[in-house]
Coordinates of C-alpha atoms in Angstrom, one line a residue:
Chain A
X1389 CA 12.9 -2.3 27.8
X1390 CA 16.6 -3.3 27.6
X1391 CA 15.4 -6.9 27.4
X1392 CA 13.8 -6.2 24.0
X1393 CA 17.0 -4.7 22.7
X1394 CA 19.2 -7.5 24.1
X1395 CA 16.8 -10.1 22.8
X1396 CA 16.9 -8.7 19.2
X1397 CA 20.5 -7.5 19.0
X1398 CA 22.8 -9.7 16.9
X1399 CA 24.7 -11.8 19.5
X1400 CA 27.8 -11.7 17.4
X1401 CA 28.3 -8.0 17.8
X1402 CA 31.7 -7.1 19.2
X1403 CA 31.8 -3.8 21.0
X1404 CA 33.8 -1.3 19.0
X1405 CA 33.8 -3.1 15.7
X1406 CA 33.0 -0.9 12.8
X1407 CA 29.6 -1.7 11.3
X1408 CA 29.2 1.0 8.8
X1409 CA 32.2 2.9 7.4
X1410 CA 31.8 5.8 5.1
X1411 CA 34.8 7.2 3.3
X1412 CA 34.8 10.4 1.4
X1413 CA 31.1 9.9 0.6
X1414 CA 29.3 12.5 -1.5
X1415 CA 25.9 12.9 -3.0
X1416 CA 24.6 15.2 -5.7
X1417 CA 21.0 15.6 -6.8
X1418 CA 21.4 16.8 -10.4
X1419 CA 23.3 20.1 -10.0
X1420 CA 22.7 20.3 -6.3
X1421 CA 25.4 19.0 -4.0
X1422 CA 23.9 17.7 -0.8
X1423 CA 27.0 16.0 0.7
X1424 CA 30.7 16.2 0.2
X1425 CA 33.6 14.3 1.6
X1426 CA 31.9 12.7 4.6
X1427 CA 33.8 10.3 6.7
X1428 CA 31.7 8.5 9.3
X1429 CA 32.2 5.3 11.2
X1430 CA 29.4 3.6 13.1
X1431 CA 30.8 1.3 15.7
X1432 CA 29.0 -1.4 17.7
X1433 CA 28.1 -0.3 21.2
X1434 CA 28.5 3.4 20.4
X1435 CA 26.2 6.3 19.6
X1436 CA 27.4 8.5 16.7
X1437 CA 25.6 11.8 16.8
X1438 CA 25.1 13.8 13.6
X1439 CA 24.2 17.4 14.3
X1440 CA 23.4 20.2 11.9
X1441 CA 21.1 22.9 11.0
X1442 CA 18.2 22.4 8.5
X1443 CA 19.5 21.6 5.1
X1444 CA 23.0 20.6 6.4
X1445 CA 22.7 17.2 4.8
X1446 CA 21.8 15.1 7.8
X1447 CA 18.8 13.5 6.1
X1448 CA 20.7 12.8 3.0
X1449 CA 23.4 11.1 5.0
X1450 CA 21.0 8.7 6.6
X1451 CA 19.1 8.1 3.4
X1452 CA 22.4 6.7 2.0
X1453 CA 22.8 4.3 4.9
X1454 CA 19.2 3.3 5.0
X1455 CA 19.1 2.7 1.2
X1456 CA 16.6 5.3 0.1
X1457 CA 19.1 7.0 -2.2
X1458 CA 22.4 5.5 -3.3
X1459 CA 25.6 7.7 -2.8
X1460 CA 27.5 8.7 -5.9
X1461 CA 30.9 9.5 -4.6
X1462 CA 33.2 7.7 -2.2
X1463 CA 32.7 4.3 -0.6
X1464 CA 30.3 2.9 2.0
X1465 CA 31.3 -0.4 3.7
X1466 CA 28.9 -2.5 5.8
X1467 CA 30.7 -5.1 7.9
X1468 CA 33.8 -4.5 5.8
X1469 CA 32.1 -5.1 2.5
X1470 CA 31.6 -2.3 0.0
X1471 CA 27.8 -1.7 -0.6
X1472 CA 25.6 0.6 -2.6
X1473 CA 22.0 0.0 -1.4
X1474 CA 19.4 0.4 -4.1
X1475 CA 16.5 -0.1 -1.8
X1476 CA 15.7 0.1 1.9
X1477 CA 15.0 -3.7 1.8
X1478 CA 18.7 -4.3 1.3
X1479 CA 19.7 -2.1 4.1
X1480 CA 17.1 -3.8 6.4
X1481 CA 18.5 -7.2 5.4
X1482 CA 21.9 -6.0 6.7
X1483 CA 20.2 -5.4 10.1
X1484 CA 20.0 -1.7 9.6
X1485 CA 16.7 -0.1 10.8
X1486 CA 15.7 3.5 10.6
X1487 CA 13.3 5.7 12.3
X1488 CA 12.5 8.4 9.7
X1489 CA 11.7 11.9 10.5
X1490 CA 8.3 11.6 8.8
X1491 CA 8.0 8.2 10.6
X1492 CA 7.2 6.2 7.5
X1493 CA 3.8 5.0 8.7
X1494 CA 0.6 4.5 6.6
X1495 CA -2.1 6.5 8.4
X1496 CA -5.1 4.4 7.4
X1497 CA -3.5 1.1 8.4
X1498 CA -3.9 -0.5 11.8
X1499 CA -1.2 0.0 14.4
X1500 CA -0.1 -3.7 14.3
X1501 CA 0.0 -3.8 10.5
X1502 CA 2.2 -0.7 10.5
X1503 CA 4.5 -2.2 13.1
X1504 CA 5.1 -5.2 10.9
X1505 CA 4.9 -3.6 7.5
X1506 CA 7.6 -4.9 5.2
X1507 CA 8.6 -7.5 7.8
X1508 CA 5.4 -9.4 8.3
X1509 CA 5.3 -12.7 10.1
X1510 CA 3.8 -15.4 7.9
X1511 CA 3.3 -19.1 8.1
X1512 CA 3.9 -20.9 4.9
X1513 CA 6.2 -19.8 2.1
X1514 CA 5.9 -17.4 -0.8
X1515 CA 4.2 -14.1 -1.1
X1516 CA 0.7 -15.5 -0.3
X1517 CA 1.6 -17.2 3.0
X1518 CA -0.9 -16.6 5.7
X1519 CA -0.2 -13.8 8.1
X1520 CA 0.2 -14.7 11.8
X1521 CA -2.3 -12.0 12.8
X1522 CA -2.6 -13.0 16.5
X1523 CA 1.1 -13.2 17.0
X1524 CA 1.7 -9.9 15.3
X1525 CA -1.0 -8.1 17.3
X1526 CA 0.4 -9.6 20.6
X1527 CA 4.0 -8.7 19.8
X1528 CA 3.1 -5.1 18.6
X1529 CA 1.1 -4.6 21.8
X1530 CA 3.9 -5.9 24.0
X1531 CA 6.6 -3.9 22.4
X1532 CA 4.6 -0.7 22.6
X1533 CA 3.8 -1.3 26.3
X1534 CA 7.6 -1.7 26.9
X1535 CA 8.0 1.8 25.6
X1536 CA 5.2 3.0 27.9
X1537 CA 2.7 3.4 25.2
X1538 CA -0.7 1.8 25.6
X1539 CA -2.8 2.3 22.6
X1540 CA -6.5 2.0 23.1
X1541 CA -6.9 -0.6 20.4
X1542 CA -4.1 -2.2 18.5
X1543 CA -6.5 -2.4 15.6
X1544 CA -7.1 1.3 15.3
X1545 CA -5.6 3.1 12.3
X1546 CA -2.2 4.6 13.2
X1547 CA -3.5 8.0 11.9
X1548 CA -5.7 8.2 15.0
X1549 CA -2.7 8.2 17.4
X1550 CA -1.0 11.3 18.6
X1551 CA 2.3 12.4 17.1
X1552 CA 4.3 11.2 20.1
X1553 CA 2.6 7.8 20.1
X1554 CA 3.2 7.4 16.4
X1555 CA 6.9 8.3 17.0
X1556 CA 7.0 5.6 19.7
X1557 CA 5.5 3.0 17.3
X1558 CA 8.2 3.9 14.7
X1559 CA 10.9 3.6 17.3
X1560 CA 9.6 0.4 18.8
X1561 CA 9.4 -1.1 15.3
X1562 CA 13.0 -0.1 14.4
X1563 CA 14.3 -1.5 17.7
X1564 CA 12.4 -4.7 17.2
X1565 CA 13.8 -5.2 13.6
X1566 CA 17.1 -3.5 13.8
X1567 CA 19.5 -6.2 14.9
X1568 CA 22.8 -4.3 14.2
X1569 CA 22.4 -0.7 13.4
X1570 CA 19.7 1.7 14.6
X1571 CA 19.3 5.1 12.8
X1572 CA 17.2 7.7 14.5
X1573 CA 16.4 10.8 12.4
X1574 CA 15.5 13.6 14.7
X1575 CA 13.6 11.3 17.1
X1576 CA 13.0 14.0 19.7
X1577 CA 12.1 16.9 17.5
X1578 CA 8.3 16.4 17.9
X1579 CA 8.3 15.2 21.5
X1580 CA 7.7 16.6 24.9
X1581 CA 10.3 16.4 27.7
X1582 CA 9.0 13.2 29.1
X1583 CA 8.8 11.3 25.8
X1584 CA 12.2 12.7 24.8
X1585 CA 13.5 11.1 27.9
X1586 CA 12.0 7.7 26.9
X1587 CA 13.6 8.0 23.5
X1588 CA 17.0 8.9 24.9
X1589 CA 16.8 5.9 27.4
X1590 CA 16.1 3.7 24.4
X1591 CA 19.0 5.1 22.5
X1592 CA 21.3 4.4 25.5
X1593 CA 19.8 0.9 25.9
X1594 CA 20.4 0.2 22.2
X1595 CA 24.1 1.2 22.7
X1596 CA 24.4 -0.9 25.8
X1597 CA 22.9 -3.9 23.9
X1598 CA 25.8 -3.6 21.5
X1599 CA 24.1 -2.0 18.6
X1600 CA 25.6 0.8 16.5
X1601 CA 23.4 3.8 16.8
X1602 CA 23.3 6.9 14.5
X1603 CA 21.5 9.7 16.3
X1604 CA 20.5 12.6 14.2
X1605 CA 19.4 15.8 15.9
X1606 CA 19.8 19.5 16.1
X1607 CA 19.6 19.5 19.9
X1608 CA 23.2 19.3 21.2
X1609 CA 21.9 18.7 24.8
X1610 CA 20.1 15.6 23.7
X1611 CA 23.1 14.5 21.7
X1612 CA 25.6 15.0 24.6
X1613 CA 23.5 12.9 26.9
X1614 CA 24.0 9.7 24.9
X1615 CA 26.7 10.3 22.3
X1616 CA 30.1 8.8 22.0
X1617 CA 31.1 10.5 18.9
X1618 CA 29.9 13.8 17.4
X1619 CA 29.8 15.0 13.8
X1620 CA 28.5 18.5 12.9
X1621 CA 27.5 19.0 9.3
X1622 CA 27.2 22.4 7.6
X1623 CA 26.2 22.8 4.0
X1624 CA 26.9 19.2 3.3
X1625 CA 30.4 19.0 4.8
X1626 CA 31.6 18.0 8.2
X1627 CA 32.8 21.0 10.3
X1628 CA 33.5 19.1 13.5
X1629 CA 34.3 15.4 14.0
X1630 CA 35.3 14.5 17.5
X1631 CA 35.1 11.9 20.2
X1632 CA 33.3 12.6 23.4
X1633 CA 36.6 12.9 25.3
X1634 CA 37.7 15.7 22.9
X1635 CA 34.7 17.9 23.0
X1636 CA 32.6 19.6 25.6
X1637 CA 28.9 20.4 25.5
X1638 CA 29.7 24.1 25.3
X1639 CA 31.6 23.7 22.1
X1640 CA 28.8 21.6 20.5
X1641 CA 26.3 24.2 21.5
X1642 CA 28.4 27.0 20.2
X1643 CA 29.0 25.2 16.9
X1644 CA 25.4 24.4 16.5
X1645 CA 24.4 27.9 17.3
X1646 CA 26.5 29.2 14.4
X1647 CA 30.0 29.0 15.9
X1648 CA 32.5 31.4 14.2
X1649 CA 29.7 32.9 12.2
X1650 CA 28.0 33.9 15.4
X1651 CA 31.1 35.6 16.7
X1652 CA 31.4 37.4 13.4
X1653 CA 27.8 38.4 13.5
X1654 CA 28.1 39.8 17.0
X1655 CA 31.1 41.9 15.9
X1656 CA 29.1 43.2 13.0
X1657 CA 26.1 44.0 15.1
X1658 CA 28.2 45.8 17.7
X1659 CA 29.9 48.0 15.0
X1660 CA 26.7 49.2 13.5
Chain B
X926 CA -22.2 8.4 16.1
X927 CA -22.3 8.3 19.9
X928 CA -19.6 6.8 22.1
X929 CA -22.0 5.8 24.8
X930 CA -20.9 2.1 24.6
X931 CA -17.3 3.1 25.4
X932 CA -16.3 2.5 28.9
X933 CA -13.6 4.9 30.1
X934 CA -11.2 3.5 32.7
X935 CA -12.8 4.1 36.0
X936 CA -9.7 4.0 38.2
X937 CA -6.4 5.6 37.2
X938 CA -4.6 2.8 39.0
X939 CA -5.7 0.4 36.3
X940 CA -2.7 -0.8 34.4
X941 CA -4.4 -0.7 31.0
X942 CA -6.5 2.1 29.6
X943 CA -7.6 -0.2 26.8
X944 CA -11.2 0.3 25.9
X945 CA -13.5 -1.7 23.7
X946 CA -14.9 0.4 20.9
X947 CA -18.6 0.4 20.5
X948 CA -20.0 -1.7 17.8
X949 CA -21.1 1.4 15.9
X950 CA -17.5 2.6 15.7
X951 CA -16.2 -0.7 14.6
X952 CA -19.0 -1.2 12.0
X953 CA -18.5 2.3 10.5
X954 CA -14.8 1.8 10.2
X955 CA -15.5 -1.0 7.7
X956 CA -15.5 0.2 4.0
X957 CA -18.4 -1.9 2.8
X958 CA -21.0 -0.8 5.3
X959 CA -22.4 2.1 3.2
X960 CA -22.6 -0.1 0.1
X961 CA -24.4 -2.9 2.1
X962 CA -27.0 -0.5 3.3
X963 CA -27.5 0.9 -0.2
X964 CA -27.7 -2.6 -1.6
X965 CA -30.4 -3.6 0.8
X966 CA -32.4 -0.4 0.1
X967 CA -32.2 -1.0 -3.7
X968 CA -33.1 -4.6 -3.3
X969 CA -36.2 -3.9 -1.3
X970 CA -37.1 -1.1 -3.6
X971 CA -37.1 -3.3 -6.7
X972 CA -38.8 -6.1 -4.9
X973 CA -41.6 -3.6 -4.2
X974 CA -41.9 -1.9 -7.7
X975 CA -41.0 -4.8 -10.0
X976 CA -43.0 -8.0 -9.6
X977 CA -40.7 -9.8 -12.1
X978 CA -37.7 -9.1 -9.8
X979 CA -39.2 -11.4 -7.1
X980 CA -38.5 -14.8 -8.7
X981 CA -35.4 -16.7 -7.8
X982 CA -34.6 -17.0 -11.5
X983 CA -34.2 -13.3 -11.9
X984 CA -32.0 -13.2 -8.8
X985 CA -29.5 -15.4 -10.6
X986 CA -29.9 -13.3 -13.8
X987 CA -28.9 -10.3 -11.6
X988 CA -26.0 -12.3 -10.2
X989 CA -24.8 -13.2 -13.7
X990 CA -25.1 -9.5 -14.8
X991 CA -23.1 -8.5 -11.7
X992 CA -20.5 -11.1 -12.3
X993 CA -19.6 -9.8 -15.8
X994 CA -18.7 -6.5 -14.2
X995 CA -17.7 -7.9 -10.8
X996 CA -14.9 -10.1 -12.0
X997 CA -12.8 -7.3 -13.4
X998 CA -14.0 -5.0 -10.6
X999 CA -12.3 -7.4 -8.1
X1000 CA -8.9 -6.5 -9.7
X1001 CA -9.8 -2.9 -10.3
X1002 CA -10.7 -2.5 -6.7
X1003 CA -7.4 -4.1 -5.6
X1004 CA -5.6 -1.7 -8.0
X1005 CA -7.4 1.3 -6.6
X1006 CA -6.6 0.2 -3.0
X1007 CA -3.0 0.1 -4.3
X1008 CA -3.4 3.8 -5.3
X1009 CA -3.7 3.5 -9.1
X1010 CA -6.3 3.6 -11.9
X1011 CA -6.8 1.5 -15.0
X1012 CA -8.9 3.1 -17.7
X1013 CA -7.8 0.5 -20.2
X1014 CA -9.5 -2.4 -18.3
X1015 CA -12.7 -2.2 -20.4
X1016 CA -11.0 -2.6 -23.7
X1017 CA -8.5 -5.1 -22.6
X1018 CA -11.5 -7.5 -22.2
X1019 CA -12.3 -7.1 -25.9
X1020 CA -8.6 -7.2 -27.0
X1021 CA -8.2 -10.5 -25.2
X1022 CA -11.2 -12.0 -26.9
X1023 CA -10.2 -10.6 -30.3
X1024 CA -6.6 -11.9 -30.1
X1025 CA -7.9 -15.4 -29.3
X1026 CA -10.6 -15.5 -32.0
X1027 CA -8.7 -14.0 -34.9
X1028 CA -5.3 -15.7 -34.2
X1029 CA -7.0 -19.2 -34.1
X1030 CA -9.4 -18.6 -37.0
X1031 CA -6.8 -17.2 -39.4
X1032 CA -4.3 -20.0 -38.6
X1033 CA -6.9 -22.7 -38.1
X1034 CA -5.3 -23.9 -34.8
X1035 CA -6.7 -25.2 -31.5
X1036 CA -8.5 -22.4 -29.6
X1037 CA -6.6 -23.3 -26.4
X1038 CA -3.4 -22.1 -28.1
X1039 CA -5.0 -18.8 -28.9
X1040 CA -6.5 -18.5 -25.3
X1041 CA -3.0 -19.0 -23.8
X1042 CA -1.5 -16.6 -26.3
X1043 CA -4.2 -14.1 -25.5
X1044 CA -3.4 -14.5 -21.8
X1045 CA 0.3 -13.8 -22.4
X1046 CA -0.6 -10.8 -24.5
X1047 CA -3.0 -9.4 -21.8
X1048 CA -0.5 -9.9 -19.1
X1049 CA 2.1 -8.1 -21.2
X1050 CA -0.3 -5.2 -21.6
X1051 CA -0.9 -5.1 -17.9
X1052 CA 2.9 -5.2 -17.3
X1053 CA 3.4 -2.3 -19.8
X1054 CA 0.7 -0.2 -18.0
X1055 CA 2.4 -0.9 -14.6
X1056 CA 5.9 -0.5 -15.8
X1057 CA 5.2 2.9 -17.5
X1058 CA 3.5 4.1 -14.3
X1059 CA 6.2 3.2 -11.9
X1060 CA 9.0 4.0 -14.2
X1061 CA 7.9 7.5 -15.3
X1062 CA 5.9 8.5 -12.3
X1063 CA 3.2 9.9 -14.6
X1064 CA -0.3 9.4 -13.0
X1065 CA -1.8 6.1 -14.0
X1066 CA -4.9 8.0 -15.1
X1067 CA -2.9 9.4 -18.0
X1068 CA -0.9 6.3 -18.9
X1069 CA -3.9 4.1 -19.0
X1070 CA -6.0 6.7 -20.8
X1071 CA -3.3 6.4 -23.5
X1072 CA -3.4 2.6 -23.6
X1073 CA -7.2 2.8 -23.6
X1074 CA -7.2 4.9 -26.8
X1075 CA -4.4 2.8 -28.4
X1076 CA -6.3 -0.4 -27.7
X1077 CA -9.7 1.0 -28.7
X1078 CA -8.2 2.0 -32.1
X1079 CA -6.2 -1.1 -32.5
X1080 CA -9.1 -3.4 -31.7
X1081 CA -11.1 -1.9 -34.6
X1082 CA -8.2 -1.3 -36.9
X1083 CA -6.6 -4.8 -36.6
X1084 CA -10.0 -6.5 -36.8
X1085 CA -10.9 -4.7 -39.9
X1086 CA -7.5 -5.5 -41.5
X1087 CA -7.8 -9.2 -40.7
X1088 CA -11.4 -10.0 -41.2
X1089 CA -12.6 -7.1 -43.4
X1090 CA -15.4 -6.3 -40.9
X1091 CA -15.6 -5.1 -37.3
X1092 CA -16.6 -8.4 -35.9
X1093 CA -14.8 -11.7 -35.6
X1094 CA -15.9 -14.8 -37.5
X1095 CA -17.9 -17.5 -35.6
X1096 CA -15.6 -19.9 -33.8
X1097 CA -18.0 -22.5 -32.4
X1098 CA -16.9 -25.2 -34.9
X1099 CA -13.2 -25.0 -34.1
X1100 CA -11.1 -27.4 -32.1
X1101 CA -11.1 -26.8 -28.3
X1102 CA -14.3 -24.8 -28.4
X1103 CA -16.4 -27.1 -26.2
X1104 CA -13.9 -27.4 -23.3
X1105 CA -13.3 -23.6 -23.3
X1106 CA -17.0 -23.0 -23.4
X1107 CA -17.4 -25.3 -20.4
X1108 CA -14.8 -23.4 -18.5
X1109 CA -15.7 -19.8 -19.3
X1110 CA -19.3 -19.7 -20.5
X1111 CA -21.3 -22.7 -19.4
X1112 CA -24.4 -22.7 -17.2
X1113 CA -26.2 -25.4 -15.2
X1114 CA -29.6 -25.8 -13.6
X1115 CA -30.3 -26.1 -9.9
X1116 CA -33.9 -26.8 -9.4
X1117 CA -35.8 -24.1 -11.4
X1118 CA -32.9 -21.6 -11.8
X1119 CA -30.1 -21.4 -14.3
X1120 CA -26.7 -20.7 -12.7
X1121 CA -24.0 -19.2 -15.0
X1122 CA -20.6 -20.5 -14.3
X1123 CA -19.2 -16.9 -14.2
X1124 CA -21.2 -16.4 -10.9
X1125 CA -19.1 -19.1 -9.3
X1126 CA -15.9 -17.7 -10.8
X1127 CA -16.8 -14.3 -9.5
X1128 CA -17.4 -15.7 -6.0
X1129 CA -14.1 -17.5 -6.1
X1130 CA -12.2 -14.4 -7.2
X1131 CA -13.9 -12.3 -4.5
X1132 CA -12.9 -14.8 -1.8
X1133 CA -9.3 -15.0 -3.2
X1134 CA -9.1 -11.2 -3.3
X1135 CA -10.4 -10.9 0.3
X1136 CA -7.9 -13.5 1.5
X1137 CA -5.0 -11.8 -0.2
X1138 CA -5.9 -8.3 1.0
X1139 CA -6.6 -9.2 4.6
X1140 CA -4.5 -12.2 5.3
X1141 CA -1.3 -12.1 3.3
X1142 CA 1.7 -9.8 3.3
X1143 CA 1.1 -8.9 -0.3
X1144 CA -2.3 -7.6 0.9
X1145 CA -0.5 -5.5 3.5
X1146 CA 1.8 -4.2 0.8
X1147 CA -1.1 -3.3 -1.4
X1148 CA -2.8 -1.2 1.3
X1149 CA 0.6 0.4 2.2
X1150 CA 1.5 1.2 -1.4
X1151 CA -1.9 3.0 -1.8
X1152 CA -1.9 4.6 1.6
X1153 CA 1.6 6.0 1.6
X1154 CA 4.0 4.8 -1.1
X1155 CA 7.0 6.6 0.2
X1156 CA 6.6 5.2 3.8
X1157 CA 5.9 1.7 2.4
X1158 CA 9.2 1.8 0.4
X1159 CA 11.1 3.1 3.4
X1160 CA 10.2 0.1 5.4
X1161 CA 11.1 -2.3 2.7
X1162 CA 7.9 -2.8 0.7
X1163 CA 8.6 -3.5 -3.0
X1164 CA 6.1 -0.8 -4.0
X1165 CA 7.0 -1.0 -7.8
X1166 CA 6.6 -4.7 -8.0
X1167 CA 3.3 -4.5 -6.1
X1168 CA 1.9 -1.9 -8.5
X1169 CA 3.0 -3.8 -11.6
X1170 CA 1.5 -6.9 -10.2
X1171 CA -1.8 -5.2 -9.6
X1172 CA -1.9 -3.9 -13.2
X1173 CA -1.2 -7.5 -14.4
X1174 CA -4.0 -8.8 -12.1
X1175 CA -6.4 -6.3 -13.8
X1176 CA -5.2 -7.6 -17.2
X1177 CA -5.6 -11.2 -16.1
X1178 CA -9.2 -10.8 -14.9
X1179 CA -9.9 -8.7 -18.0
X1180 CA -8.6 -11.6 -20.1
X1181 CA -10.9 -13.9 -18.1
X1182 CA -14.0 -11.9 -18.9
X1183 CA -12.8 -11.5 -22.5
X1184 CA -12.8 -15.3 -22.7
X1185 CA -16.3 -15.5 -21.2
X1186 CA -17.6 -12.9 -23.7
X1187 CA -16.0 -14.7 -26.7
X1188 CA -17.2 -18.2 -25.7
X1189 CA -20.7 -17.0 -24.7
X1190 CA -21.4 -15.2 -28.0
X1191 CA -19.0 -17.1 -30.3
X1192 CA -18.2 -13.9 -32.1
X1193 CA -17.0 -10.5 -30.9
X1194 CA -17.7 -6.9 -31.9
X1195 CA -14.4 -5.1 -32.0
X1196 CA -15.9 -1.9 -30.5
X1197 CA -17.1 -3.7 -27.3
X1198 CA -16.0 -2.9 -23.8
X1199 CA -15.7 0.9 -24.2
X1200 CA -17.1 2.6 -21.1
X1201 CA -16.9 -0.6 -19.0
X1202 CA -13.8 0.7 -17.3
X1203 CA -16.0 3.3 -15.6
X1204 CA -18.4 0.6 -14.4
X1205 CA -15.5 -1.2 -12.7
X1206 CA -14.4 1.9 -11.0
X1207 CA -17.9 2.8 -10.0
X1208 CA -18.4 -0.7 -8.5
X1209 CA -15.2 -0.2 -6.5
X1210 CA -16.0 3.3 -5.3
X1211 CA -19.6 2.4 -4.5
X1212 CA -18.2 -0.5 -2.5
X1213 CA -16.2 1.8 -0.3
X1214 CA -12.9 1.9 -2.0
X1215 CA -11.1 5.3 -1.5
X1216 CA -10.2 7.0 -4.8
X1217 CA -6.9 8.1 -3.3
X1218 CA -6.0 4.5 -2.4
X1219 CA -5.2 2.7 0.8
X1220 CA -8.8 1.9 1.9
X1221 CA -11.4 -0.5 0.7
X1222 CA -12.0 -4.3 0.6
X1223 CA -13.0 -7.1 -1.6
X1224 CA -16.5 -7.6 -0.1
X1225 CA -17.4 -3.9 -0.7
X1226 CA -16.3 -4.1 -4.4
X1227 CA -18.5 -7.2 -4.8
X1228 CA -21.5 -5.4 -3.3
X1229 CA -20.7 -2.5 -5.6
X1230 CA -20.9 -4.8 -8.6
X1231 CA -24.1 -6.4 -7.2
X1232 CA -25.7 -2.9 -7.0
X1233 CA -24.8 -2.4 -10.7
X1234 CA -26.4 -5.8 -11.6
X1235 CA -29.6 -5.0 -9.6
X1236 CA -30.1 -1.6 -11.0
X1237 CA -29.3 -2.4 -14.6
X1238 CA -31.8 -5.3 -14.6
X1239 CA -34.3 -3.9 -12.0
X1240 CA -35.1 -1.0 -14.3
X1241 CA -35.9 -3.5 -17.1
X1242 CA -38.0 -5.7 -14.8
X1243 CA -39.9 -2.7 -13.6
X1244 CA -40.7 -1.9 -17.1
X1245 CA -39.0 1.5 -17.2
X1246 CA -37.0 3.1 -20.0
X1247 CA -33.5 1.5 -19.5
X1248 CA -31.9 4.7 -20.6
X1249 CA -32.4 5.9 -17.1
X1250 CA -29.9 3.3 -15.8
X1251 CA -26.8 5.5 -16.3
X1252 CA -28.5 8.5 -14.6
X1253 CA -29.2 6.2 -11.6
X1254 CA -25.7 4.9 -11.6
X1255 CA -24.4 8.5 -11.5
X1256 CA -26.5 9.3 -8.5
X1257 CA -25.3 6.1 -6.8
X1258 CA -21.7 7.1 -7.4
X1259 CA -22.2 10.6 -6.0
X1260 CA -23.9 9.3 -2.9
X1261 CA -21.2 6.7 -2.5
X1262 CA -18.4 9.2 -2.7
X1263 CA -20.0 11.3 0.0
X1264 CA -20.7 8.4 2.3
X1265 CA -17.1 7.3 1.8
X1266 CA -15.8 10.7 2.8
X1267 CA -18.0 10.7 5.9
X1268 CA -17.0 7.2 6.9
X1269 CA -13.3 7.9 6.4
X1270 CA -13.5 11.0 8.6
X1271 CA -15.3 9.0 11.3
X1272 CA -13.0 6.1 11.3
X1273 CA -9.8 8.1 11.3
X1274 CA -10.9 10.8 13.8
X1275 CA -8.9 10.8 17.0
X1276 CA -10.7 8.6 19.5
X1277 CA -10.8 10.5 22.7
X1278 CA -11.5 8.9 26.0

């Protein structure tokens, strides 16, 4: 599976170079503040883990990088240039691919059409160029097999696959098209132990191929297996921002479980 | 539907557990199958009860009747696959014809100028429909219901202001008439039958639509925009542009049929076209297009329009009261919706094995 990643990764990536830099980034939806003062750097060849409870702002953070919602405070730089993506297309064109929590698949469309959706292979120019159907089917099938997923029929609607299989299609697609940065939004949340293992191997392989990986999860154990850098969000702000060498799994787990609040809670409970 | 033709992998050692789905599964996953069966049944039925239906000449009359609905239905079907509705499609046809006829007659200029002006005007209407829908997020049903009423009123109001009556003056003596008539409303004889040129145009548009939907990336984007717009946008599909383009396609083919109606009859009634928007939608739905978007194809929509043509004329050929036609169409629609639901369930059910 590493061959896919190595094959599609941008060969000019220098390990450690900052690909995405967020400085003091904030986002408000009307009167609701979703994010405030976020500093995050995604470096080539590193996995940046973003942890947090539900509603902590994890999804908002990745929506800014993947172009679904523009930020409205601070600055986001990609490859050193200031950007404000107004559509996911722009983000994809910078080599940033995302596996969304809801997977972003169209249930009634065939597996191979979903795989290539938005990045179709065509012969001829213009919007009405002919699709290379055979190539697309072959590639989609090959890429899925590399992930250990064999669909019965590459022509079946993706809605007929199981949740785990759909997840794998979404990841395989992002790996295939994400040349520089790979964003995974809770990729292991819906998976069993074995498939989670496959996803984590992929994450590590993407890192080793030189990609910058953003791994969003609320499972500190999964994060610690692959992460180089950890950020914990709480109510839209970063409460922990440390390198792997500065933090132990215990601390991550404690922070995720509630941290100081948990200690306080235990005092309260003991008193009553 | 049985799965007897499926061959489950015999040995677990086999590297692939790929199975070939039985033909029944594959067939039922196609949107147009229900419509095809219905079309054959209706065809045989009218062959049996209406002797006048049996001549090749009446087949081409049926095809002509189908084409007048079928051409716009091609675009309406694509729009519905893209997840939107257009209730203004019926009156846009009349608007297009009226703009051409009155503009040229009042100014005494070549009809081609008016035809092109009318094209630009229709495309602008389609753009407006699409822009309002994607910009406001209001359901297209409401937006186009609004434009439907505006156009319906404006068609009558403006025509009365300009000509003093509710029909346009005869244009068949004006410059450019003969060439426009040849393009939009001519007919030719093959052996004993008369073939209207719109039948050929209809076939061309169906083939183009089928090609676009199945074999181009725009087609992929149309299915995705209708199937799950948020997902489509997230993977980089320009959903808004696709939808605006689809509304403009409806307006374009509406213009086309408007030109046909004008040059066929040389004069237009300003109140025409009302109610046709439902015929287009019925043709699309009977042809297997899902009302919620994301499913359907061009062939199905064409068969839907053909069913419309057969029934509307078959009832006349059989010598029955034509007033029953709409009742029949209603029954067809109900049956089609139920068949669609059933087929969709079958084709998207988890295939175990």
